[in-house]
mmCIF file of C-alpha atoms in Angstrom:
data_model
loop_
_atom_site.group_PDB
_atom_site.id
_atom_site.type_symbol
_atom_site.label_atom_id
_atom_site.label_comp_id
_atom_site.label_asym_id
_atom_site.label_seq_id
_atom_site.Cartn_x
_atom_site.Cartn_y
_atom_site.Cartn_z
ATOM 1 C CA UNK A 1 14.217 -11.192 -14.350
ATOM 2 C CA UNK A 2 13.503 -12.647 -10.534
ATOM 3 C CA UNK A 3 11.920 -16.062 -11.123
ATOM 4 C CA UNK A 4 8.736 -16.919 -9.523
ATOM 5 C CA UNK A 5 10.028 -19.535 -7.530
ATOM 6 C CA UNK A 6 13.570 -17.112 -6.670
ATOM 7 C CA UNK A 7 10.591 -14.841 -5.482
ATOM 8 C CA UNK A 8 8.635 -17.078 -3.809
ATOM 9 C CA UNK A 9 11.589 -18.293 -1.719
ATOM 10 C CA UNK A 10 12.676 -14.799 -0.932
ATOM 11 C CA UNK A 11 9.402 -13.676 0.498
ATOM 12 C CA UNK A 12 9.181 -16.590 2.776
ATOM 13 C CA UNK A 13 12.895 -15.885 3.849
ATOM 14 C CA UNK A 14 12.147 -12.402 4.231
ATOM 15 C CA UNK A 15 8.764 -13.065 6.234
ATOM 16 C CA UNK A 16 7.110 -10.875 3.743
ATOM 17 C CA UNK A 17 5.009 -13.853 3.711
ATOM 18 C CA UNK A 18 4.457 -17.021 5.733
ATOM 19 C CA UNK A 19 4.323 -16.535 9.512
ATOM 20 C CA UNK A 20 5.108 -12.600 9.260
ATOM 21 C CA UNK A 21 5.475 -10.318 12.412
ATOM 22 C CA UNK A 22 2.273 -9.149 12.300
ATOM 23 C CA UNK A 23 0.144 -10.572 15.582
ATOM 24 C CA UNK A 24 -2.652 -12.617 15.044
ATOM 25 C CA UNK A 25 -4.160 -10.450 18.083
ATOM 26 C CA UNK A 26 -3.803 -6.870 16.483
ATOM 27 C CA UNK A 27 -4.923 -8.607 12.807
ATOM 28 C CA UNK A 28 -8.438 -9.991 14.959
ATOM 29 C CA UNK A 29 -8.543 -6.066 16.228
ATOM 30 C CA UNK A 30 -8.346 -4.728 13.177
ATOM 31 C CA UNK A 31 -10.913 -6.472 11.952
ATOM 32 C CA UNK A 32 -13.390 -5.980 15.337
ATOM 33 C CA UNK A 33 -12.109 -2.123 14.682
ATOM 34 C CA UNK A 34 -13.390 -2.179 10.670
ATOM 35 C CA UNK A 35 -16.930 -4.128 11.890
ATOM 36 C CA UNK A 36 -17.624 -1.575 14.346
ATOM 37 C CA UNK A 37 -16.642 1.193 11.666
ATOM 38 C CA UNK A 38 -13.647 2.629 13.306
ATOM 39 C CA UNK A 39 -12.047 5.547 10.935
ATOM 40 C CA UNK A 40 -8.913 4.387 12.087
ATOM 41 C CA UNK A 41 -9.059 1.263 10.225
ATOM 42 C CA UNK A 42 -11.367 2.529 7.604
ATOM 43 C CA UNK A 43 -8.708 3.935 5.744
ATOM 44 C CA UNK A 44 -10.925 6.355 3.837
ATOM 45 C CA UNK A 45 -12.573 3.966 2.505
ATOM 46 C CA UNK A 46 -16.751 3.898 3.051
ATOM 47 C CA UNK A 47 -18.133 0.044 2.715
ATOM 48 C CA UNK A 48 -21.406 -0.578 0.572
ATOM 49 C CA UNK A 49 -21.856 -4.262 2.337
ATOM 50 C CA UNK A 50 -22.392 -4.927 6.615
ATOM 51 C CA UNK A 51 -19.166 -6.576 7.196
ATOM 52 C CA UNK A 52 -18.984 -8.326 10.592
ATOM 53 C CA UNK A 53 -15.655 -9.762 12.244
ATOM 54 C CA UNK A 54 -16.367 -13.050 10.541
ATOM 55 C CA UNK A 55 -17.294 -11.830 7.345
ATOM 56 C CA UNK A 56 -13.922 -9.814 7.894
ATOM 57 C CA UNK A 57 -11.972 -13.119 8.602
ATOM 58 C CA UNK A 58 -13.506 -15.289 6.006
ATOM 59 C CA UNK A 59 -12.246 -13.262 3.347
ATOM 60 C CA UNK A 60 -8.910 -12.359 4.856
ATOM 61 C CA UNK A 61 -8.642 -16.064 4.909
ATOM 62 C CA UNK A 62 -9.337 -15.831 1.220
ATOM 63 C CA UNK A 63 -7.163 -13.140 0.070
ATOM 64 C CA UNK A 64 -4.125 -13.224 2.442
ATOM 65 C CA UNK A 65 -4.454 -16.847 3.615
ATOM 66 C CA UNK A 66 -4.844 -16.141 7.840
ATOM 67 C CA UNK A 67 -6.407 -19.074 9.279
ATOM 68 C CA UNK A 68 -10.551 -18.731 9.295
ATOM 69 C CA UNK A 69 -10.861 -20.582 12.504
ATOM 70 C CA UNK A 70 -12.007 -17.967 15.161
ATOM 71 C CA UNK A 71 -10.612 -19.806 17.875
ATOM 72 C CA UNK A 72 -7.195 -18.949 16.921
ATOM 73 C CA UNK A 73 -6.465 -15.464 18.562
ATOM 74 C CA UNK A 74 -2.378 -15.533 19.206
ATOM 75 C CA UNK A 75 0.710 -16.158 17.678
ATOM 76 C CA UNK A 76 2.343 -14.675 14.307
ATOM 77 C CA UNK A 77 -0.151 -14.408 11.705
ATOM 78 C CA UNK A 78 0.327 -16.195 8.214
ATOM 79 C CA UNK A 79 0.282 -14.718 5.004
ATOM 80 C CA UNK A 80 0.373 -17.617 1.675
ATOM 81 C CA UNK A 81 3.193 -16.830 -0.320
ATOM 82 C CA UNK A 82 1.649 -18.289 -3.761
ATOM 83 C CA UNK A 83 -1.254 -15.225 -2.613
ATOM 84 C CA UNK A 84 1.075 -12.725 -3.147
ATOM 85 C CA UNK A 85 2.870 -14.045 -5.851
ATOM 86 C CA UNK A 86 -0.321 -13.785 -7.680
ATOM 87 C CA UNK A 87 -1.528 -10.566 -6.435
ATOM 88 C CA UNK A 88 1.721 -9.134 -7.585
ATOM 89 C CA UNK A 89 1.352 -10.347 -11.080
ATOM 90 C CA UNK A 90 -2.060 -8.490 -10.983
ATOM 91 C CA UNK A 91 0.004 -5.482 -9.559
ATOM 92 C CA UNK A 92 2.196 -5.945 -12.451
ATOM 93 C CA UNK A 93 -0.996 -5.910 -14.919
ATOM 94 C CA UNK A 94 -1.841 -3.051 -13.615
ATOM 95 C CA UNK A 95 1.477 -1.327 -13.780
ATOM 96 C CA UNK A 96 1.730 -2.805 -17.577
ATOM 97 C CA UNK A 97 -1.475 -1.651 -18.929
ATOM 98 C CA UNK A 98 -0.773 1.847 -17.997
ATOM 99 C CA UNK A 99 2.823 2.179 -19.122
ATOM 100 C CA UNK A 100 1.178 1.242 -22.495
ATOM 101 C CA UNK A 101 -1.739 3.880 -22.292
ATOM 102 C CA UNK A 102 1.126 6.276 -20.926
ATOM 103 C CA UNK A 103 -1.371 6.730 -17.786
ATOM 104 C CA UNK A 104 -0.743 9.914 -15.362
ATOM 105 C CA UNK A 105 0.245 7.915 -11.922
ATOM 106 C CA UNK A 106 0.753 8.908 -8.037
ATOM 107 C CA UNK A 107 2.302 7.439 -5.935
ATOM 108 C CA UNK A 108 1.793 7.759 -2.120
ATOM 109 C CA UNK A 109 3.331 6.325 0.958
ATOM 110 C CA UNK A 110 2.061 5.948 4.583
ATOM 111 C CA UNK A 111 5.053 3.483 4.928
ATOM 112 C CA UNK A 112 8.031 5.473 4.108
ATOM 113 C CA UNK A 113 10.732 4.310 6.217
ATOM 114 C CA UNK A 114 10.011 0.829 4.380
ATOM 115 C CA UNK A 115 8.592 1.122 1.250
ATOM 116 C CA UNK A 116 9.149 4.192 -0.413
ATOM 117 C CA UNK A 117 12.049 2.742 -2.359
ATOM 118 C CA UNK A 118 9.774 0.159 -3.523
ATOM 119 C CA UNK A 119 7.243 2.886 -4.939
ATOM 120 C CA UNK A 120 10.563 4.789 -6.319
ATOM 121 C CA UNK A 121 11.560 2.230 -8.616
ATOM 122 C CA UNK A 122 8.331 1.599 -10.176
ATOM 123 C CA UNK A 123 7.731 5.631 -10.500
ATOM 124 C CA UNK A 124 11.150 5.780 -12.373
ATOM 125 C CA UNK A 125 10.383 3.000 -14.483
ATOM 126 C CA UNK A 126 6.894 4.343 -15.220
ATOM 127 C CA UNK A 127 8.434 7.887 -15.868
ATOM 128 C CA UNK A 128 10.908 6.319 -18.390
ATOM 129 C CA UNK A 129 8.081 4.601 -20.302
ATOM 130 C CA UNK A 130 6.335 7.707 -20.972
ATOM 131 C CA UNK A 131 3.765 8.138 -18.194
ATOM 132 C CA UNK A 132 3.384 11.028 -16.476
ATOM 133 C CA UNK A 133 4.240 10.864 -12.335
ATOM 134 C CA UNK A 134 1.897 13.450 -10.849
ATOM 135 C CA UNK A 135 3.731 15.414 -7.903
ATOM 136 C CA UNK A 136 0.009 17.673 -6.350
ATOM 137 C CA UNK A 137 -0.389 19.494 -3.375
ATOM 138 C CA UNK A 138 3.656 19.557 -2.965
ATOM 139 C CA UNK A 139 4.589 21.357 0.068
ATOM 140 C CA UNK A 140 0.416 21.680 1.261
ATOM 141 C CA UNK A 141 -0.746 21.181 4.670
ATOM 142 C CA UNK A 142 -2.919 18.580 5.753
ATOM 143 C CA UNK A 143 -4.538 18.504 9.298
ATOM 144 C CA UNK A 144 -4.491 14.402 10.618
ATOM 145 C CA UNK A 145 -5.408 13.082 14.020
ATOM 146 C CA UNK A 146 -2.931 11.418 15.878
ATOM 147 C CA UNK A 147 -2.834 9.442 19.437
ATOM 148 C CA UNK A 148 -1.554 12.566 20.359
ATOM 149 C CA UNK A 149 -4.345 14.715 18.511
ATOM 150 C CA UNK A 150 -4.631 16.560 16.129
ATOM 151 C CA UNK A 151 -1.397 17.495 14.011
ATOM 152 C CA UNK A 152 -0.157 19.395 10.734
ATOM 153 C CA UNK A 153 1.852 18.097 8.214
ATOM 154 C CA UNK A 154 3.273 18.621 4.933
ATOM 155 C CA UNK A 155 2.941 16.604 1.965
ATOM 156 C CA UNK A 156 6.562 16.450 0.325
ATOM 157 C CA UNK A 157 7.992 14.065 -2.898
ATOM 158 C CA UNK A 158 10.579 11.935 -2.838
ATOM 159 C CA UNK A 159 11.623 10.346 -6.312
ATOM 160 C CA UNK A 160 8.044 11.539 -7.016
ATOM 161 C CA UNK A 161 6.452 9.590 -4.265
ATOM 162 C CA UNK A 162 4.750 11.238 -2.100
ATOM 163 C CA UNK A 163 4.490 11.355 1.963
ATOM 164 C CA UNK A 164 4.332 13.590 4.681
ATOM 165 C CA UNK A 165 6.156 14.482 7.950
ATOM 166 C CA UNK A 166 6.642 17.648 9.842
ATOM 167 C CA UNK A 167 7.336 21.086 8.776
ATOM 168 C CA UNK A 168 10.948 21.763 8.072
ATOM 169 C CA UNK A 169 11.508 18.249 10.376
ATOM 170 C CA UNK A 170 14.153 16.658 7.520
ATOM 171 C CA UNK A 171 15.913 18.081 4.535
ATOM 172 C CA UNK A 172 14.142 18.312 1.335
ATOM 173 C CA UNK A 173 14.777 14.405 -0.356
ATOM 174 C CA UNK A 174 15.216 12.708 2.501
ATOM 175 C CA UNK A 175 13.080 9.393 3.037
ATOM 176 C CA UNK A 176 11.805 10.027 6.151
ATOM 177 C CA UNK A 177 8.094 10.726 7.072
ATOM 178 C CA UNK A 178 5.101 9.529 9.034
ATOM 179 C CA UNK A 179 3.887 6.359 8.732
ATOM 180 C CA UNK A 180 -0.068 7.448 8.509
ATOM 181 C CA UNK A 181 -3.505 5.466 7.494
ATOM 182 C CA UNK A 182 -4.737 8.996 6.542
ATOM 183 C CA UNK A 183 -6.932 8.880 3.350
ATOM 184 C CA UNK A 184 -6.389 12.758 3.971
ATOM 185 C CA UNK A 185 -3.181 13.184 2.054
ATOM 186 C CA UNK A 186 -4.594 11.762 -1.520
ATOM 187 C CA UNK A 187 -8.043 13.562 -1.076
ATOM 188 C CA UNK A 188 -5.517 16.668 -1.077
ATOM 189 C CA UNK A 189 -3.470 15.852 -4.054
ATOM 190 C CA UNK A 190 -6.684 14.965 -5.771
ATOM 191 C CA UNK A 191 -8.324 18.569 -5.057
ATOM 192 C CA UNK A 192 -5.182 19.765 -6.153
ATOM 193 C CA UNK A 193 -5.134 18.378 -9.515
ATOM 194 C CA UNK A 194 -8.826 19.011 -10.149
ATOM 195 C CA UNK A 195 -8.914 22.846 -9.235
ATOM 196 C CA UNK A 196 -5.818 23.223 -11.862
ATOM 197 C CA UNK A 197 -7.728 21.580 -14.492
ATOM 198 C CA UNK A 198 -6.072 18.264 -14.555
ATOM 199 C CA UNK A 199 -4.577 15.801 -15.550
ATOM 200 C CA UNK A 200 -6.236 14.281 -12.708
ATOM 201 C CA UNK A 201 -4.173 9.807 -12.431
ATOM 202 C CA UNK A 202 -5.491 6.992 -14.541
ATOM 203 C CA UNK A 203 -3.882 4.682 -11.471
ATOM 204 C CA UNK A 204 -2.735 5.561 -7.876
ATOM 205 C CA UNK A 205 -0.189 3.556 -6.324
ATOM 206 C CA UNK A 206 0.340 2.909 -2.977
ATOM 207 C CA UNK A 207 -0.701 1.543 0.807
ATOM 208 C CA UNK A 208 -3.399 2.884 3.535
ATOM 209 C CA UNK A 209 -5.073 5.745 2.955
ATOM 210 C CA UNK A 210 -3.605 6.650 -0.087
ATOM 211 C CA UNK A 211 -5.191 3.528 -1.809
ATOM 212 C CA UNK A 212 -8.622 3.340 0.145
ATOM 213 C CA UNK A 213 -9.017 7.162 -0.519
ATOM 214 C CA UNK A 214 -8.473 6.856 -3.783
ATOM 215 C CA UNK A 215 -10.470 4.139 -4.767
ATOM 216 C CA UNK A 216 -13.291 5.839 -2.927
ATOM 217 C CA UNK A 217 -13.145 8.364 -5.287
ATOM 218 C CA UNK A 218 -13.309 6.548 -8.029
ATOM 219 C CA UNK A 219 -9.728 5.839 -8.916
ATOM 220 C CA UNK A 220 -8.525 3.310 -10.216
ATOM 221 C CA UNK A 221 -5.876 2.215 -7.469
ATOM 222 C CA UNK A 222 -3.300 -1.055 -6.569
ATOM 223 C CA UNK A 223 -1.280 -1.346 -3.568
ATOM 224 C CA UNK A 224 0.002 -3.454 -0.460
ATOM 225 C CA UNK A 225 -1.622 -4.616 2.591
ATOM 226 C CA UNK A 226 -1.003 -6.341 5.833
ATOM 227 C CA UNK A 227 -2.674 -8.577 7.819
ATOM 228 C CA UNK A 228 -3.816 -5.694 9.776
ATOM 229 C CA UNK A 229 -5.161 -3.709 7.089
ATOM 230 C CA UNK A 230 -8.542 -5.257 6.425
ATOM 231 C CA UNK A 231 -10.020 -1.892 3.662
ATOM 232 C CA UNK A 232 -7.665 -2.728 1.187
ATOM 233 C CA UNK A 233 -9.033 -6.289 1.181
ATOM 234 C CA UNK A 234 -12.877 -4.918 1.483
ATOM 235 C CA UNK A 235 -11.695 -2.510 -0.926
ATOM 236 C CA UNK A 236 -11.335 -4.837 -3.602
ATOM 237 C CA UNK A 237 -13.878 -7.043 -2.595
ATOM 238 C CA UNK A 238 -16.264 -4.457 -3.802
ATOM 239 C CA UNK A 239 -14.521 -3.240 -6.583
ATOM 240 C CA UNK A 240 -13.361 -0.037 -5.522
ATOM 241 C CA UNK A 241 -9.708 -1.284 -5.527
ATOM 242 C CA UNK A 242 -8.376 -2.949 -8.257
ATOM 243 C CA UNK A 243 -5.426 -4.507 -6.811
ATOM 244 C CA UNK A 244 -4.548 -5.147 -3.210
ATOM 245 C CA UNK A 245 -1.386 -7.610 -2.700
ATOM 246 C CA UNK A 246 -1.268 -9.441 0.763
ATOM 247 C CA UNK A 247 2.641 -8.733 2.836
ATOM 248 C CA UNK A 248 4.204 -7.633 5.561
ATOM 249 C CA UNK A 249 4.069 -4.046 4.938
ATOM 250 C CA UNK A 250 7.227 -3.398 7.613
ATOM 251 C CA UNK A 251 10.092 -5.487 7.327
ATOM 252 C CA UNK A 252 13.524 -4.075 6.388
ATOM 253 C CA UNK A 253 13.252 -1.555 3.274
ATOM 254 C CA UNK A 254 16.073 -3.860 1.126
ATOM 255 C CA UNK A 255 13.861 -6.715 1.591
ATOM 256 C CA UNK A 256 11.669 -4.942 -1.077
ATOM 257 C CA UNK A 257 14.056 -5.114 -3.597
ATOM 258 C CA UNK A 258 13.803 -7.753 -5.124
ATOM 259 C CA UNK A 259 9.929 -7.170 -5.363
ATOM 260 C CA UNK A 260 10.271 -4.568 -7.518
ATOM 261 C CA UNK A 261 12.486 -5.845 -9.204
ATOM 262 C CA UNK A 262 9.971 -8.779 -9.811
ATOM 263 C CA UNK A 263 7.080 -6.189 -11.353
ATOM 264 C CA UNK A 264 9.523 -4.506 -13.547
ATOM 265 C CA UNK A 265 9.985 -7.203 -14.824
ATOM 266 C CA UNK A 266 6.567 -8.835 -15.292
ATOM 267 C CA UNK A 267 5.095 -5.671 -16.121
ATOM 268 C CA UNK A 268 8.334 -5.980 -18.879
ATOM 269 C CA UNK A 269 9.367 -2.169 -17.827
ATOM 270 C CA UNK A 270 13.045 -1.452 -17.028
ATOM 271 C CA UNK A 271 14.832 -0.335 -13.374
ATOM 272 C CA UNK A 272 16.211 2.765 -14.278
ATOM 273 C CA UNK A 273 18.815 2.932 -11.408
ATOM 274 C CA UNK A 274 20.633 1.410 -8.225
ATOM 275 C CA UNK A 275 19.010 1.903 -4.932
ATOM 276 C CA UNK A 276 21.171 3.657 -2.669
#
């Protein structure tokens, strides 16, 4: 098992945490984007409380460890690496509790180029414990703005995570997709499961939209956020999500690694296989 301090030093060395790549300047318009209620940075997720851009900062201060001083507005932003160290050993809770219950789990991705090996592992190991990895909506269309407008995709499963990307644009299994804040996706898989009776997840697992969405549906949901990605934070602020662990959400996908390898082994499940 990773140690906590073997982990702590890795995420620092990584720049999962500490000053990470994210801007301060696009984590400050993030936050004017969620104040104003901006879908784009809502991430499906609808607030109960008025939060302003200070509100916004005072708790990203709190949860990810950003500096609360206003007047800072460049430079990297910081994440605290003893934050995500103990957001991940709620993650691992999480993870624990339902491997125990034998809990049907989804996983979702708007990451995939960087994380979807990090969902993979924890899938397999939750598989292998008896729980149930819900695959809905495979091969559906979903409808999601873009910059470019609006644009069709199709929800696909990779080592039963899920993400999309274009029609027939890779082989079946391959780890590409879009990177999307789209609560769209889960909504879908969640319709899905409901009009065929069930079982509808105990716990979704994931970033973006596929957390925020989730949790706005009343689902029980953990996942990783950026700097950038103020909902998650709101999200559990409020109680709609249950876990949401502060990183750099797109650094190399091997930097992950050893993260999951970390919640495996706090949430004492087992890695089933080798990455790739």
């Amino acid at each position: 098992m990773l140690s906590t301090g073997a982990l702590r030093a890795h995420l620092l060395a990584a720049r999962l945490a500490g000053p990470v790549a994210t801007s301060r300047e696009e984590s400050l318009r993030s936050y004017r984007l969620f104040a104003a209620r901006d879908p784009r940075v809502m991430l499906g997720l609808d607030p109960e409380w008025g939060w302003g851009e200070g509100d916004l900062l005072r708790l990203m201060a709190d949860k990810c460890g950003v500096s609360a001083d206003p007047a800072h507005v460049s430079g990297p932003d910081v994440i605290d690496p003893e934050r995500t160290v103990a957001a991940l050993e709620a993650f691992a809770g999480r993870l624990r509790e339902a491997a125990r219950a034998r809990s049907p789990v989804l996983f979702g991705t708007g990451h995939p180029h960087r994380l979807l090996g990090f969902y993979a592992g924890l899938a397999e190991a939750m598989s292998a414990a008896g729980c149930v990895v819900l695959t809905p909506a495979q091969g559906s269309s979903v409808d999601m703005a873009t910059r470019f407008g609006v644009r069709t995709y199709t929800i696909e499963y990779v080592r039963g995570v899920a993400l999309v990307r274009e029609p027939g644009a890779q082989v079946p299994g391959s780890a590409t997709g879009v990177h999307t804040h789209s609560p769209l996706p889960v909504r879908l898989a969640l319709g899905a499961l409901a009009e065929a009776g069930g079982p509808l997840p105990d716990l979704v697992v994931g970033d973006h939209g596929w957390v925020c969405g989730a949790g706005q549906l009343g689902v029980d949901a953990i996942g990783l956020a950026d700097t950038d990605d103020p909902a998650l934070f709101v999200g559990e602020a409020e109680g709609r999500v249950a876990v949401a662990v502060p990183l750099d959400d797109a650094v190399r996908a091997d930097y992950y690694r050893p993260l999951t390898r970390y919640v495996l082994g706090r949430a004492s499940l087992t890695e089933r296989q080798e990455w790739p």
